[in-house]
CSV table of C-alpha atoms in Angstrom, one decimal:
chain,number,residue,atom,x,y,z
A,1,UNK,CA,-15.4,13.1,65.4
A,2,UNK,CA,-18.9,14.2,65.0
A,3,UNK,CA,-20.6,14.9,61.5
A,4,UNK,CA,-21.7,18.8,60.7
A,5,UNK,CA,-25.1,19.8,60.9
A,6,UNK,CA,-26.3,18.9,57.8
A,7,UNK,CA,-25.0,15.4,58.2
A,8,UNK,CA,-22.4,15.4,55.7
A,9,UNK,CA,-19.3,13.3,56.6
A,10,UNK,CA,-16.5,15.4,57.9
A,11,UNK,CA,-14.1,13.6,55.4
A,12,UNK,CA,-13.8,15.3,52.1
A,13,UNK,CA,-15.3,13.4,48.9
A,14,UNK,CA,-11.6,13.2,47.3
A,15,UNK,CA,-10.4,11.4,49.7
A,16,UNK,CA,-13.1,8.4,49.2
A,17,UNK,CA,-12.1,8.3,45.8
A,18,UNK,CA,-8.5,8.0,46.3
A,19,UNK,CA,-7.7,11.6,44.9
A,20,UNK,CA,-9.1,10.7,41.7
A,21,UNK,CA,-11.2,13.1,40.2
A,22,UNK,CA,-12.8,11.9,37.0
A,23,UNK,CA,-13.8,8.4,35.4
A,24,UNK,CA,-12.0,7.2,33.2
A,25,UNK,CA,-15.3,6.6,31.3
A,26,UNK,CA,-17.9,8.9,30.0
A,27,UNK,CA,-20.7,6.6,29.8
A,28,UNK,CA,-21.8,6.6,33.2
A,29,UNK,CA,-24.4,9.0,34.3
A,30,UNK,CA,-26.4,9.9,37.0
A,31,UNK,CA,-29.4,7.2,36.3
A,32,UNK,CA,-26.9,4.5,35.2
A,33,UNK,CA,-28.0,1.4,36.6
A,34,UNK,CA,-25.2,-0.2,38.7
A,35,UNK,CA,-25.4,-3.9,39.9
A,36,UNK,CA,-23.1,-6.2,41.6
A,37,UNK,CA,-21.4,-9.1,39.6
A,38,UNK,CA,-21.4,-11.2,42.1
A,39,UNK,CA,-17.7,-11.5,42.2
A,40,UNK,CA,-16.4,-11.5,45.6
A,41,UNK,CA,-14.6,-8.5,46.8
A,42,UNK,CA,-10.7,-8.2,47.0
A,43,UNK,CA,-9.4,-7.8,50.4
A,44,UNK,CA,-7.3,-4.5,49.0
A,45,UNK,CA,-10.1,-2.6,48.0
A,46,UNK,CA,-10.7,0.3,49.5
A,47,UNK,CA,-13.5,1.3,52.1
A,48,UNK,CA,-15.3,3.4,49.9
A,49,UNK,CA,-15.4,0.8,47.4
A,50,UNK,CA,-16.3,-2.0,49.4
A,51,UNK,CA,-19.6,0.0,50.7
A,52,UNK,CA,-21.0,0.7,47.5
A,53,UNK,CA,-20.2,-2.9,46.3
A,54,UNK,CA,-22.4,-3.6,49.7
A,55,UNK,CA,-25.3,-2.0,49.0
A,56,UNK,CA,-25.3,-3.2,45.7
A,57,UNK,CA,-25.7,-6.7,47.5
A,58,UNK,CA,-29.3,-6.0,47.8
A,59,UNK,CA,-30.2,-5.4,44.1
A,60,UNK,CA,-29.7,-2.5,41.3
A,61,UNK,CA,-29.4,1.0,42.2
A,62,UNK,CA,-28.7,4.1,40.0
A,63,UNK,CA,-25.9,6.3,40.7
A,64,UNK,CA,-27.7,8.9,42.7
A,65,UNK,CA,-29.4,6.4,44.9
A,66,UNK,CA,-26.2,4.9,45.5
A,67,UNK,CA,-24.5,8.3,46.3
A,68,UNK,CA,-27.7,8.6,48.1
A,69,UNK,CA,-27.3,6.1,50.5
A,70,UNK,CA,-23.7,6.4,50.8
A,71,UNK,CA,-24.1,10.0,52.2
A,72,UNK,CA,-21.5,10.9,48.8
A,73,UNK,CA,-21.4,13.2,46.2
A,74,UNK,CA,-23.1,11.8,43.3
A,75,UNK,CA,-19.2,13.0,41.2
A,76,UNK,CA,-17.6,10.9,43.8
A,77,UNK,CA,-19.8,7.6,43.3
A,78,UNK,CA,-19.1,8.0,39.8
A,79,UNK,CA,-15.6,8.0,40.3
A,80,UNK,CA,-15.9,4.8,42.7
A,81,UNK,CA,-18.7,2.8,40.4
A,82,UNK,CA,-16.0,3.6,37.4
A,83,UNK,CA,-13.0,1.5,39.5
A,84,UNK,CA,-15.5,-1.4,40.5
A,85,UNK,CA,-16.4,-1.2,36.9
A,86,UNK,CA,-12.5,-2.0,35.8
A,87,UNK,CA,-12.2,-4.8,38.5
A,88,UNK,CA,-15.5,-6.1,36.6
A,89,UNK,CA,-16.9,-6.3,40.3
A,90,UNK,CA,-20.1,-3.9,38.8
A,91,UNK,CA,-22.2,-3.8,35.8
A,92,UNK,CA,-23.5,-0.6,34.6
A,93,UNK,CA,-26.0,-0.2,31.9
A,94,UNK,CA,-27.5,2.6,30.5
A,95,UNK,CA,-30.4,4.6,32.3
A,96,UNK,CA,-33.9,3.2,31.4
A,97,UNK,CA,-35.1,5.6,28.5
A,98,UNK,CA,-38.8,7.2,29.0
A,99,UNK,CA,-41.5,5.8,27.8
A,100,UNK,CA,-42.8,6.8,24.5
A,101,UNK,CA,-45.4,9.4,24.5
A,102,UNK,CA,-48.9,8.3,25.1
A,103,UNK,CA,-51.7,8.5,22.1
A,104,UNK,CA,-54.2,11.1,22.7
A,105,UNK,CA,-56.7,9.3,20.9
A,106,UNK,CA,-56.4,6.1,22.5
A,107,UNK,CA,-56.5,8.3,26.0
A,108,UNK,CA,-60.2,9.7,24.7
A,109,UNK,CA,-61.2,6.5,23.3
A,110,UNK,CA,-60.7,4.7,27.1
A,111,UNK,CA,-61.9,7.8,28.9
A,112,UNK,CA,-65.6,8.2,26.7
A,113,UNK,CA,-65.5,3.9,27.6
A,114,UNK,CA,-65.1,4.9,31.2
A,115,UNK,CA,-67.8,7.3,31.0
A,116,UNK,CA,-70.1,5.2,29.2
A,117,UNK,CA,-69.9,2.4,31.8
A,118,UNK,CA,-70.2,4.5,34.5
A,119,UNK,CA,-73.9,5.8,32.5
A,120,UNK,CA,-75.1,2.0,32.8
């Protein structure tokens, strides 16, 4: 079986997740920060399961990197990060917040430096 011409898998994104729809928590979002815990896998888990638990043996990901990669939906890998969540076989934490907004003054204070060195 070949995939379409937008690359897509042919298999439906239900079917990765078992026919499960929705997570069973709400925390997770799109720029949660999934990492493995290093637990080894089950031998029952399911395909799906098992490839997001590999690339997450190469270091943290968010959830749309992981969908990325994975060639999922991003509503999908939610659904699959939640169950490797349950089996405590992932970590999530909480996307990393902006950083605070920048002080104009301090901006014009380094820029007039900049320029004055530039003068000498």
């Amino acid at each position: 079986m070949t995939g379409r011409r937008g690359g897509r898998p042919l298999v439906p994104a239900y079917l990765s997740t078992g026919g499960v729809a929705r997570p069973s928590r709400a925390h997770l979002e799109r720029l949660s920060v999934l990492t493995g815990s290093g637990e080894p896998a089950p031998a029952d888990l399911p395909a799906a399961q098992a490839a997001l638990l590999e690339e997450l043996e190469y270091g943290s990901l968010t959830l749309v990197e992981a969908a990325a990669l994975l060639r999922l939906p991003v509503s999908a890998v939610l659904v699959l990060a939640d169950g490797l969540i349950d089996r405590d076989l992932v970590l999530a934490r909480a996307p990393i917040p902006p950083a605070r907004r920048f002080d104009p003054d301090l901006l014009k204070r380094v820029a007039d430096g900049l320029r004055d060195l530039k003068r000498r």
